Each structure stands twice: as structure tokens, then as C-alpha cells.
mmCIF file of C-alpha atoms and ligand atoms in Angstrom:
data_model
loop_
_atom_site.group_PDB
_atom_site.id
_atom_site.type_symbol
_atom_site.label_atom_id
_atom_site.label_comp_id
_atom_site.label_asym_id
_atom_site.label_seq_id
_atom_site.Cartn_x
_atom_site.Cartn_y
_atom_site.Cartn_z
ATOM 1 C CA MET A 1 38.604 -22.337 -35.694
ATOM 2 C CA SER A 2 41.660 -24.568 -36.217
ATOM 3 C CA GLY A 3 43.619 -25.126 -32.990
ATOM 4 C CA LYS A 4 40.717 -24.180 -30.718
ATOM 5 C CA ARG A 5 39.856 -26.415 -27.767
ATOM 6 C CA VAL A 6 36.174 -27.328 -27.580
ATOM 7 C CA LEU A 7 34.120 -29.126 -24.913
ATOM 8 C CA VAL A 8 31.057 -30.957 -26.253
ATOM 9 C CA THR A 9 28.625 -32.322 -23.656
ATOM 10 C CA GLY A 10 26.321 -35.094 -24.826
ATOM 11 C CA ALA A 11 29.208 -36.096 -27.088
ATOM 12 C CA ALA A 12 28.020 -39.703 -27.493
ATOM 13 C CA GLY A 13 24.513 -38.654 -28.501
ATOM 14 C CA PHE A 14 22.988 -38.053 -31.903
ATOM 15 C CA LEU A 15 23.753 -34.332 -32.273
ATOM 16 C CA GLY A 16 26.768 -34.277 -29.945
ATOM 17 C CA SER A 17 28.614 -36.930 -31.940
ATOM 18 C CA HIS A 18 28.024 -35.105 -35.234
ATOM 19 C CA LEU A 19 29.307 -31.901 -33.623
ATOM 20 C CA CYS A 20 32.452 -33.702 -32.425
ATOM 21 C CA ASP A 21 33.032 -34.881 -36.018
ATOM 22 C CA ARG A 22 32.614 -31.359 -37.338
ATOM 23 C CA PHE A 23 35.013 -29.739 -34.865
ATOM 24 C CA ILE A 24 37.638 -32.440 -35.426
ATOM 25 C CA ALA A 25 37.276 -31.857 -39.189
ATOM 26 C CA GLU A 26 37.810 -28.128 -38.561
ATOM 27 C CA GLY A 27 41.154 -28.871 -36.872
ATOM 28 C CA CYS A 28 39.987 -28.358 -33.273
ATOM 29 C CA GLU A 29 40.897 -30.336 -30.195
ATOM 30 C CA VAL A 30 37.666 -31.833 -28.854
ATOM 31 C CA VAL A 31 36.915 -32.888 -25.297
ATOM 32 C CA GLY A 32 33.775 -35.028 -25.322
ATOM 33 C CA MET A 33 31.694 -35.619 -22.194
ATOM 34 C CA ASP A 34 28.677 -37.879 -21.681
ATOM 35 C CA ASN A 35 27.210 -40.040 -18.909
ATOM 36 C CA LEU A 36 25.903 -42.508 -21.522
ATOM 37 C CA ILE A 37 22.326 -42.644 -20.199
ATOM 38 C CA THR A 38 20.946 -42.102 -23.674
ATOM 39 C CA GLY A 39 24.206 -41.706 -25.598
ATOM 40 C CA ASP A 40 26.194 -44.573 -27.051
ATOM 41 C CA LEU A 41 29.971 -44.882 -27.383
ATOM 42 C CA LYS A 42 29.422 -46.470 -30.798
ATOM 43 C CA ASN A 43 28.632 -42.969 -32.084
ATOM 44 C CA ILE A 44 32.130 -41.725 -31.300
ATOM 45 C CA GLU A 45 34.347 -44.822 -31.302
ATOM 46 C CA HIS A 46 35.745 -43.814 -34.693
ATOM 47 C CA LEU A 47 37.190 -40.712 -32.970
ATOM 48 C CA PHE A 48 39.048 -42.606 -30.243
ATOM 49 C CA PRO A 49 42.246 -43.120 -32.310
ATOM 50 C CA SER A 50 42.464 -39.362 -32.938
ATOM 51 C CA LYS A 51 45.000 -37.429 -30.847
ATOM 52 C CA SER A 52 42.617 -34.471 -31.065
ATOM 53 C CA PHE A 53 39.829 -36.257 -29.178
ATOM 54 C CA THR A 54 39.444 -37.176 -25.525
ATOM 55 C CA PHE A 55 36.372 -38.508 -23.782
ATOM 56 C CA PHE A 56 35.134 -38.302 -20.186
ATOM 57 C CA ASN A 57 32.277 -40.389 -18.841
ATOM 58 C CA HIS A 58 30.731 -37.781 -16.561
ATOM 59 C CA ASP A 59 27.290 -36.482 -15.609
ATOM 60 C CA VAL A 60 27.409 -32.694 -16.084
ATOM 61 C CA SER A 61 24.645 -32.253 -13.492
ATOM 62 C CA ASN A 62 27.531 -32.708 -11.039
ATOM 63 C CA PHE A 63 30.470 -30.278 -10.814
ATOM 64 C CA VAL A 64 32.387 -30.286 -14.104
ATOM 65 C CA HIS A 65 36.166 -30.121 -14.085
ATOM 66 C CA VAL A 66 38.204 -29.853 -17.276
ATOM 67 C CA SER A 67 41.912 -29.143 -17.012
ATOM 68 C CA GLY A 68 43.602 -26.802 -19.461
ATOM 69 C CA PRO A 69 42.126 -24.015 -21.541
ATOM 70 C CA LEU A 70 38.797 -24.075 -23.359
ATOM 71 C CA ASP A 71 37.760 -21.759 -26.178
ATOM 72 C CA TYR A 72 34.243 -23.066 -26.743
ATOM 73 C CA ILE A 73 31.669 -25.114 -24.830
ATOM 74 C CA LEU A 74 28.678 -26.715 -26.549
ATOM 75 C CA HIS A 75 26.108 -28.012 -24.069
ATOM 76 C CA PHE A 76 24.183 -30.784 -25.826
ATOM 77 C CA ALA A 77 23.756 -33.230 -22.952
ATOM 78 C CA SER A 78 20.088 -34.067 -22.369
ATOM 79 C CA PRO A 79 17.564 -36.790 -22.955
ATOM 80 C CA ALA A 80 15.707 -35.509 -26.001
ATOM 81 C CA SER A 81 12.823 -37.807 -26.823
ATOM 82 C CA PRO A 82 9.395 -37.728 -25.163
ATOM 83 C CA ILE A 83 9.638 -41.329 -23.913
ATOM 84 C CA ASP A 84 13.014 -40.552 -22.363
ATOM 85 C CA TYR A 85 11.494 -37.691 -20.351
ATOM 86 C CA LEU A 86 8.882 -40.069 -18.987
ATOM 87 C CA LYS A 87 11.502 -42.602 -17.951
ATOM 88 C CA ILE A 88 14.118 -40.247 -16.554
ATOM 89 C CA PRO A 89 12.277 -37.045 -15.638
ATOM 90 C CA ILE A 90 14.554 -35.949 -12.783
ATOM 91 C CA GLN A 91 17.752 -36.420 -14.796
ATOM 92 C CA THR A 92 16.137 -34.457 -17.634
ATOM 93 C CA LEU A 93 15.341 -31.560 -15.297
ATOM 94 C CA LYS A 94 18.788 -31.669 -13.707
ATOM 95 C CA VAL A 95 20.873 -31.679 -16.857
ATOM 96 C CA GLY A 96 18.986 -28.727 -18.326
ATOM 97 C CA SER A 97 19.161 -26.702 -15.107
ATOM 98 C CA LEU A 98 22.032 -27.794 -12.823
ATOM 99 C CA GLY A 99 24.069 -29.035 -15.799
ATOM 100 C CA THR A 100 23.649 -25.725 -17.580
ATOM 101 C CA HIS A 101 24.635 -23.831 -14.424
ATOM 102 C CA ASN A 102 27.797 -25.925 -14.047
ATOM 103 C CA LEU A 103 28.769 -25.335 -17.667
ATOM 104 C CA LEU A 104 28.087 -21.611 -17.509
ATOM 105 C CA GLY A 105 30.352 -21.512 -14.457
ATOM 106 C CA LEU A 106 33.016 -23.454 -16.344
ATOM 107 C CA ALA A 107 32.708 -21.100 -19.336
ATOM 108 C CA LYS A 108 33.161 -18.116 -17.007
ATOM 109 C CA ALA A 109 36.184 -19.685 -15.311
ATOM 110 C CA LYS A 110 37.818 -20.526 -18.655
ATOM 111 C CA ASN A 111 36.727 -17.333 -20.389
ATOM 112 C CA ALA A 112 35.144 -19.541 -23.047
ATOM 113 C CA ARG A 113 32.206 -18.863 -25.347
ATOM 114 C CA ILE A 114 29.281 -21.197 -24.619
ATOM 115 C CA LEU A 115 26.497 -22.364 -26.934
ATOM 116 C CA VAL A 116 23.546 -24.135 -25.325
ATOM 117 C CA ALA A 117 21.087 -26.452 -27.071
ATOM 118 C CA SER A 118 17.565 -25.199 -26.569
ATOM 119 C CA THR A 119 14.518 -26.503 -28.370
ATOM 120 C CA SER A 120 11.275 -25.807 -30.190
ATOM 121 C CA GLU A 121 9.664 -27.429 -27.124
ATOM 122 C CA ILE A 122 10.025 -24.115 -25.313
ATOM 123 C CA TYR A 123 7.122 -22.977 -27.540
ATOM 124 C CA GLY A 124 4.983 -25.847 -26.161
ATOM 125 C CA ASP A 125 1.770 -26.478 -28.103
ATOM 126 C CA PRO A 126 2.112 -23.233 -30.043
ATOM 127 C CA GLU A 127 -0.670 -20.752 -30.625
ATOM 128 C CA GLU A 128 1.513 -18.830 -33.078
ATOM 129 C CA HIS A 129 2.400 -20.505 -36.358
ATOM 130 C CA PRO A 130 5.084 -20.708 -37.640
ATOM 131 C CA GLN A 131 7.077 -20.045 -34.493
ATOM 132 C CA LYS A 132 9.261 -16.940 -34.347
ATOM 133 C CA GLU A 133 11.874 -16.346 -31.656
ATOM 134 C CA THR A 134 9.708 -13.538 -30.257
ATOM 135 C CA TYR A 135 6.917 -16.003 -29.331
ATOM 136 C CA TRP A 136 6.871 -16.816 -25.590
ATOM 137 C CA GLY A 137 5.217 -20.189 -25.921
ATOM 138 C CA ASN A 138 2.344 -22.221 -24.531
ATOM 139 C CA VAL A 139 3.886 -24.771 -22.181
ATOM 140 C CA ASN A 140 2.213 -26.947 -19.556
ATOM 141 C CA PRO A 141 4.777 -26.869 -16.730
ATOM 142 C CA ILE A 142 3.400 -29.938 -14.940
ATOM 143 C CA GLY A 143 2.640 -32.176 -17.929
ATOM 144 C CA PRO A 144 4.882 -35.106 -18.878
ATOM 145 C CA ARG A 145 6.873 -32.953 -21.301
ATOM 146 C CA GLY A 146 7.204 -30.166 -18.717
ATOM 147 C CA VAL A 147 10.400 -31.688 -17.321
ATOM 148 C CA TYR A 148 12.158 -31.058 -20.623
ATOM 149 C CA ASP A 149 10.386 -27.870 -21.641
ATOM 150 C CA GLU A 150 10.835 -26.112 -18.317
ATOM 151 C CA ALA A 151 14.443 -27.238 -17.919
ATOM 152 C CA LYS A 152 15.185 -25.771 -21.329
ATOM 153 C CA ARG A 153 13.301 -22.571 -20.539
ATOM 154 C CA PHE A 154 15.289 -22.265 -17.303
ATOM 155 C CA GLN A 155 18.431 -22.949 -19.336
ATOM 156 C CA GLU A 156 17.671 -20.009 -21.614
ATOM 157 C CA ALA A 157 16.958 -17.720 -18.630
ATOM 158 C CA MET A 158 20.173 -18.767 -16.862
ATOM 159 C CA THR A 159 22.239 -18.366 -20.025
ATOM 160 C CA MET A 160 20.912 -14.855 -20.665
ATOM 161 C CA ALA A 161 21.546 -13.971 -17.007
ATOM 162 C CA TYR A 162 25.205 -15.029 -17.299
ATOM 163 C CA HIS A 163 25.425 -13.032 -20.508
ATOM 164 C CA ARG A 164 23.888 -9.899 -19.030
ATOM 165 C CA PHE A 165 25.317 -10.065 -15.518
ATOM 166 C CA HIS A 166 28.774 -11.556 -16.150
ATOM 167 C CA GLY A 167 29.237 -10.438 -19.765
ATOM 168 C CA LEU A 168 29.773 -14.073 -20.788
ATOM 169 C CA GLU A 169 29.756 -14.789 -24.521
ATOM 170 C CA THR A 170 26.682 -16.990 -24.929
ATOM 171 C CA ARG A 171 24.739 -18.446 -27.864
ATOM 172 C CA ILE A 172 21.322 -20.156 -27.723
ATOM 173 C CA VAL A 173 20.063 -22.404 -30.514
ATOM 174 C CA ARG A 174 16.398 -23.459 -30.550
ATOM 175 C CA ILE A 175 16.494 -26.775 -32.363
ATOM 176 C CA PHE A 176 13.431 -28.063 -34.204
ATOM 177 C CA ASN A 177 12.900 -31.747 -35.105
ATOM 178 C CA THR A 178 16.144 -33.069 -36.550
ATOM 179 C CA TYR A 179 16.921 -36.484 -38.021
ATOM 180 C CA GLY A 180 19.759 -38.473 -39.494
ATOM 181 C CA PRO A 181 22.210 -41.291 -38.836
ATOM 182 C CA ARG A 182 22.930 -42.132 -35.151
ATOM 183 C CA MET A 183 19.428 -41.493 -33.893
ATOM 184 C CA ARG A 184 18.569 -44.259 -31.470
ATOM 185 C CA LEU A 185 16.372 -46.752 -33.239
ATOM 186 C CA ASN A 186 14.170 -47.263 -30.175
ATOM 187 C CA ASP A 187 14.114 -43.775 -28.738
ATOM 188 C CA GLY A 188 10.378 -43.540 -29.506
ATOM 189 C CA ARG A 189 10.631 -40.602 -31.872
ATOM 190 C CA VAL A 190 8.603 -40.761 -34.986
ATOM 191 C CA LEU A 191 11.302 -41.238 -37.604
ATOM 192 C CA PRO A 192 13.225 -44.085 -35.962
ATOM 193 C CA ALA A 193 9.882 -45.563 -34.863
ATOM 194 C CA PHE A 194 8.535 -45.723 -38.430
ATOM 195 C CA ILE A 195 11.808 -46.886 -40.000
ATOM 196 C CA GLY A 196 12.257 -49.538 -37.301
ATOM 197 C CA GLN A 197 8.687 -50.729 -37.854
ATOM 198 C CA ALA A 198 9.281 -50.859 -41.622
ATOM 199 C CA LEU A 199 12.487 -52.879 -41.239
ATOM 200 C CA ARG A 200 10.854 -55.319 -38.788
ATOM 201 C CA GLY A 201 7.724 -55.667 -40.916
ATOM 202 C CA GLU A 202 5.487 -54.270 -38.165
ATOM 203 C CA ASP A 203 2.518 -51.919 -38.486
ATOM 204 C CA PHE A 204 3.202 -48.182 -38.325
ATOM 205 C CA THR A 205 1.918 -46.598 -35.116
ATOM 206 C CA VAL A 206 0.460 -43.174 -35.855
ATOM 207 C CA PHE A 207 -0.500 -41.296 -32.697
ATOM 208 C CA GLY A 208 -3.820 -39.445 -32.767
ATOM 209 C CA ASP A 209 -5.316 -39.046 -36.237
ATOM 210 C CA GLY A 210 -1.926 -38.109 -37.709
ATOM 211 C CA SER A 211 -3.020 -34.579 -38.597
ATOM 212 C CA GLN A 212 -0.418 -33.030 -36.263
ATOM 213 C CA THR A 213 2.517 -31.520 -38.134
ATOM 214 C CA ARG A 214 6.287 -31.442 -37.740
ATOM 215 C CA SER A 215 9.097 -30.028 -39.887
ATOM 216 C CA PHE A 216 12.173 -32.218 -40.180
ATOM 217 C CA CYS A 217 15.734 -30.943 -40.614
ATOM 218 C CA TYR A 218 18.615 -33.151 -41.751
ATOM 219 C CA VAL A 219 21.457 -33.288 -39.234
ATOM 220 C CA ASP A 220 24.165 -31.891 -41.569
ATOM 221 C CA ASP A 221 22.121 -28.742 -42.142
ATOM 222 C CA LEU A 222 21.622 -28.318 -38.411
ATOM 223 C CA VAL A 223 25.321 -28.786 -37.626
ATOM 224 C CA GLU A 224 26.211 -26.136 -40.217
ATOM 225 C CA GLY A 225 23.746 -23.724 -38.609
ATOM 226 C CA ILE A 226 25.131 -24.394 -35.119
ATOM 227 C CA PHE A 227 28.656 -23.854 -36.379
ATOM 228 C CA ARG A 228 27.692 -20.506 -37.898
ATOM 229 C CA LEU A 229 25.848 -19.444 -34.749
ATOM 230 C CA LEU A 230 28.862 -20.267 -32.587
ATOM 231 C CA LYS A 231 31.096 -18.085 -34.768
ATOM 232 C CA SER A 232 28.548 -15.239 -34.940
ATOM 233 C CA ASP A 233 28.262 -12.445 -32.401
ATOM 234 C CA PHE A 234 24.529 -13.004 -31.871
ATOM 235 C CA SER A 235 23.549 -13.765 -28.266
ATOM 236 C CA GLU A 236 19.731 -13.912 -28.514
ATOM 237 C CA PRO A 237 18.065 -17.289 -29.234
ATOM 238 C CA VAL A 238 17.974 -18.404 -32.874
ATOM 239 C CA ASN A 239 15.625 -21.014 -34.377
ATOM 240 C CA LEU A 240 17.286 -23.681 -36.523
ATOM 241 C CA GLY A 241 15.177 -26.180 -38.417
ATOM 242 C CA ASN A 242 13.715 -26.951 -41.795
ATOM 243 C CA PRO A 243 10.411 -25.136 -42.458
ATOM 244 C CA ASP A 244 9.205 -27.921 -44.795
ATOM 245 C CA GLU A 245 6.115 -28.915 -42.755
ATOM 246 C CA ILE A 246 4.320 -32.254 -43.110
ATOM 247 C CA THR A 247 1.562 -34.092 -41.245
ATOM 248 C CA ILE A 248 2.586 -37.249 -39.406
ATOM 249 C CA ARG A 249 0.134 -39.221 -41.556
ATOM 250 C CA GLU A 250 1.834 -37.947 -44.735
ATOM 251 C CA PHE A 251 5.198 -38.676 -43.174
ATOM 252 C CA ALA A 252 4.155 -42.296 -42.552
ATOM 253 C CA ASP A 253 3.109 -42.615 -46.214
ATOM 254 C CA GLU A 254 6.452 -41.156 -47.294
ATOM 255 C CA ILE A 255 8.387 -43.727 -45.265
ATOM 256 C CA ILE A 256 6.169 -46.559 -46.502
ATOM 257 C CA ARG A 257 6.999 -45.507 -50.091
ATOM 258 C CA LEU A 258 10.697 -45.081 -49.317
ATOM 259 C CA THR A 259 11.114 -48.461 -47.617
ATOM 260 C CA GLY A 260 8.633 -50.362 -49.785
ATOM 261 C CA ALA A 261 7.203 -51.706 -46.521
ATOM 262 C CA LYS A 262 4.100 -53.849 -46.885
ATOM 263 C CA THR A 263 2.646 -52.722 -43.589
ATOM 264 C CA LYS A 264 -0.492 -50.926 -42.553
ATOM 265 C CA ILE A 265 -1.021 -47.920 -40.326
ATOM 266 C CA VAL A 266 -2.571 -48.402 -36.895
ATOM 267 C CA TYR A 267 -3.779 -45.479 -34.823
ATOM 268 C CA ARG A 268 -2.875 -45.047 -31.155
ATOM 269 C CA ASP A 269 -3.807 -42.416 -28.546
ATOM 270 C CA LEU A 270 -2.136 -39.063 -28.936
ATOM 271 C CA PRO A 271 0.369 -38.562 -26.089
ATOM 272 C CA HIS A 272 -0.422 -35.896 -23.494
ATOM 273 C CA ASP A 273 0.444 -32.327 -24.597
ATOM 274 C CA ASP A 274 1.633 -33.487 -28.026
ATOM 275 C CA PRO A 275 1.989 -30.224 -30.017
ATOM 276 C CA LYS A 276 -0.577 -30.017 -32.843
ATOM 277 C CA LYS A 277 1.722 -28.152 -35.176
ATOM 278 C CA ARG A 278 5.323 -27.098 -35.411
ATOM 279 C CA ARG A 279 7.273 -25.177 -38.027
ATOM 280 C CA PRO A 280 10.215 -22.860 -37.499
ATOM 281 C CA ASP A 281 10.249 -19.337 -38.784
ATOM 282 C CA ILE A 282 13.920 -19.113 -39.839
ATOM 283 C CA THR A 283 13.962 -15.486 -40.997
ATOM 284 C CA LEU A 284 16.383 -14.601 -38.191
ATOM 285 C CA ALA A 285 18.827 -17.436 -38.999
ATOM 286 C CA LYS A 286 18.784 -16.393 -42.656
ATOM 287 C CA LYS A 287 19.550 -12.815 -41.679
ATOM 288 C CA VAL A 288 22.196 -13.200 -38.991
ATOM 289 C CA LEU A 289 23.813 -16.479 -40.087
ATOM 290 C CA ASP A 290 23.104 -16.454 -43.825
ATOM 291 C CA TRP A 291 21.847 -20.009 -43.256
ATOM 292 C CA THR A 292 19.101 -22.066 -44.852
ATOM 293 C CA PRO A 293 18.735 -25.850 -44.835
ATOM 294 C CA LYS A 294 19.893 -27.435 -48.095
ATOM 295 C CA VAL A 295 19.062 -31.151 -47.789
ATOM 296 C CA HIS A 296 15.641 -32.132 -49.093
ATOM 297 C CA ARG A 297 13.725 -34.711 -47.063
ATOM 298 C CA SER A 298 13.929 -37.321 -49.843
ATOM 299 C CA GLU A 299 17.747 -37.169 -49.779
ATOM 300 C CA GLY A 300 18.005 -37.023 -45.988
ATOM 301 C CA LEU A 301 15.629 -39.946 -45.537
ATOM 302 C CA GLU A 302 17.621 -42.076 -48.019
ATOM 303 C CA LYS A 303 20.805 -41.482 -46.016
ATOM 304 C CA THR A 304 19.056 -42.153 -42.729
ATOM 305 C CA LEU A 305 17.474 -45.358 -44.010
ATOM 306 C CA ALA A 306 20.886 -46.565 -45.221
ATOM 307 C CA TYR A 307 22.240 -46.019 -41.697
ATOM 308 C CA PHE A 308 19.421 -47.943 -39.998
ATOM 309 C CA LYS A 309 19.794 -50.771 -42.515
ATOM 310 C CA SER A 310 23.489 -51.018 -41.654
ATOM 311 C CA LEU A 311 22.733 -51.777 -37.974
ATOM 312 C CA ASP A 312 22.939 -55.386 -36.888
ATOM 313 C CA ARG A 313 19.776 -57.367 -36.239
ATOM 314 C CA ASP A 314 20.154 -57.282 -32.443
ATOM 315 C CA GLU A 315 19.960 -53.502 -32.564
ATOM 316 C CA LEU A 316 16.853 -53.673 -34.720
ATOM 317 C CA TYR A 317 15.006 -55.871 -32.223
ATOM 318 C CA LYS A 318 16.341 -54.289 -29.021
ATOM 319 C CA LYS A 319 13.268 -52.783 -27.404
ATOM 320 C CA GLU A 320 14.879 -50.783 -24.703
ATOM 321 C CA HIS A 321 18.029 -48.920 -23.977
ATOM 322 C CA LYS A 322 20.194 -50.763 -21.464
ATOM 323 C CA HIS A 323 21.222 -47.731 -19.462
ATOM 324 C CA PHE A 324 17.697 -46.885 -18.354
ATOM 325 C CA ASP A 325 17.441 -49.874 -16.068
ATOM 326 C CA LYS A 326 19.304 -48.323 -13.189
ATOM 327 C CA PHE A 327 17.097 -45.216 -13.230
ATOM 328 C CA ILE A 328 13.684 -46.816 -13.256
ATOM 329 C CA LYS A 329 12.116 -47.272 -9.813
ATOM 330 C CA ARG A 330 10.375 -50.621 -9.532
HETATM 331 N N1 UDP B 401 4.443 -40.131 -33.366
HETATM 332 C C1 UDP B 401 3.658 -41.085 -33.994
HETATM 333 N N2 UDP B 401 4.038 -42.400 -33.921
HETATM 334 C C2 UDP B 401 5.177 -42.820 -33.260
HETATM 335 C C3 UDP B 401 5.975 -41.838 -32.641
HETATM 336 C C4 UDP B 401 5.568 -40.490 -32.714
HETATM 337 O O1 UDP B 401 2.623 -40.772 -34.606
HETATM 338 O O2 UDP B 401 5.439 -44.034 -33.230
HETATM 339 C C5 UDP B 401 4.027 -38.710 -33.457
HETATM 340 C C6 UDP B 401 4.004 -37.963 -32.115
HETATM 341 O O3 UDP B 401 2.748 -38.117 -31.484
HETATM 342 C C7 UDP B 401 4.242 -36.534 -32.566
HETATM 343 C C8 UDP B 401 5.123 -36.676 -33.805
HETATM 344 O O4 UDP B 401 4.990 -38.026 -34.243
HETATM 345 O O5 UDP B 401 3.027 -35.915 -32.955
HETATM 346 C C9 UDP B 401 6.584 -36.398 -33.521
HETATM 347 O O6 UDP B 401 6.930 -37.112 -32.356
HETATM 348 P P1 UDP B 401 8.400 -37.239 -31.816
HETATM 349 O O7 UDP B 401 8.347 -38.129 -30.628
HETATM 350 O O8 UDP B 401 9.310 -37.624 -32.916
HETATM 351 O O9 UDP B 401 8.879 -35.786 -31.363
HETATM 352 P P2 UDP B 401 8.166 -34.446 -30.887
HETATM 353 O O10 UDP B 401 8.187 -33.583 -32.087
HETATM 354 O O11 UDP B 401 6.749 -34.725 -30.446
HETATM 355 O O12 UDP B 401 9.008 -33.973 -29.793
#
């Protein structure tokens, strides 16, 4: 891997920034790209002094030009939280579809291997449990989450078409709920929501009755899995996530214990099309990548809490992400 040149899209985001760190640590030259709608330069500013890192502020839904050779492309640019899809639905659709097409074209032109970030959302509100890669999903195309789910489903179809028709080396990772440092505190997802509420002394908002389940994977485990998938010769989609499943109500209790918060739980309406259960079947990842997640939730949550505690107070009380403003029609 050392000496390879890698393009990471969504480089200033949660997963993208951790991937940049990993490839720099492996001795690669990394080209990061992000339009900073949901990403934040703070996540990668520590890389700016490195000669092995360059950054372009660019929206990959428009034609992507990178000069020089590329060995690998990792397409991680996309809004990724349900409230983001509601606020920027068209951008979400475009980056998963047009953005993916642009990057597949770039990979073909550079003769590079491309890995695209897909998602457990392609399974929708699943009728099969746990979810195996062979399951085709139960997605509402016109619901509020459809903009993300269908863009990612199109992304998978387009990626397989480039693989089959052009012989491009492609990899598809289906990412299940992942957490860790550099998540946006106010991105609306359950873990930053609960930790933010704990740190501000607010009540915990549990949506629905809290009986819906999720399975949370620590970011370091996920990055290791992605790294192994990129190096593998496996071109079909692979689930990566931690199969340790928990209800959202139990998760709230866990974070209350962890933070020592003296807050109560309040119940709010369940968002439209919120999946009732989610747990990855990772048999395939074990087999083809020899990968299993190693970080227990108690350890991962400690590290994540330490990160959120290290943020300054302004960040803790900032309700909205500044970059959305220009995209919201008034
Ligand atoms: N959730 C919640 N309270 C919050 C935010 C989320 O109860 O303040 C629930 C949400 O309804 C869902 C689960 O937590 O059932 C995970 O939501 P998240 O937005 O993190 O991601 P998802 O897995 O739904 O994409």
C-alpha cells in the first residue's frame, strides 16, 4: 500500500477523515475532496502540514478532475444522517448517483480500483433479520429516506455495471450504524443526540417507544474492514458492522449510565420509515476478509464521549450546521 496515490471523497466527514488518517499512516499519498456541506475542515486540519496530503473543495456531483495517477478511489461523499436527507434531498440524490458516475468514470480513466460506500439503508425496513448481502431489501422509494436509499441502490447498480461492462476493479461496502470521534454533534443521529443531550443536561429524546434496534460499530473496526475489502479481490457487496444489537431504549440507558446524566427520557414520534430492526450478518466479511469487529461498545463509547467532551462549548450549543443555510429554500 505504501507509495500508492488515493483519492478520498467526503474527506472532511466522519468516515472520510478517518480513512485519510489510515492511508497516510500506511504511507500513501492522499488526495482529499469535499464540498463541506456536512463535512468540517476541523476533521482533517491535522493533515494539512503533511506533504502526503492535499485537499480540494469540490462537489463530486460535478465533473471531477484530478491530475496525475491514482491507484485507489474511495467514494465516501454523501450526507449520511436522516435529518440531512430531509434538508438537502437533491444533493443527497446527486452525490450518490451523478457523483458515483463521475468517480467511476475517473477510476476508468486512471485505471484505478474504486471502493464505494453503500449502506444498510439499502435494506430499508428489513423483513429479513439479520440482514445478509443476498437480501434485496424493503425500501420506500418516495419516503423521506428514499433520497438516500435509492441513490445508494443506484450507486450499487452503476458500480456493478462498470465492473461487468468495463471490467473496472470495484468494491462495495454496505456500512451499518457506525460511531466514534468526529461525528457531528448535531447531525441528529442517535448517538451524538444522546451524548449532546447528556452534556447539556437536557432530556433524552427517544423516538417511538424505543423498541427499534440498531447495532453500533466503532469507527476503527469499520476502517480496518474497509481497508481489507479494498485490498481483497471481492467485487460483490460486503456488509460491515457490529452485530451486537440493542434497542434504542437500552442504548439511552447505557449512555445515561456512562455519562452519569441526571436527565429523563422523553418520547417523541417515530420518524417516517424508521427501520424497526437492524443487525448485519457478517458471515461474508469473516470469510472473505477474515474480519470481525474488536471494540466493545463500552470501550468505543468511552472514547467517543471523551471526544465530545473535548469540544468547546459553542460547538455543544450550536443547533445547526452553518453550511445548510444556502441550500434551504425559504
Ligand atoms: N433516535 C432516537 N432519538 C434521537 C435520534 C434518533 O430515538 O434523538 C432513533 C431513531 O428513530 C432510530 C435510531 O435512533 O430508530 C437510530 O437513528 P439514527 O438517526 O442514528 O440512524 P438510522 O439508523 O435510523 O439511520
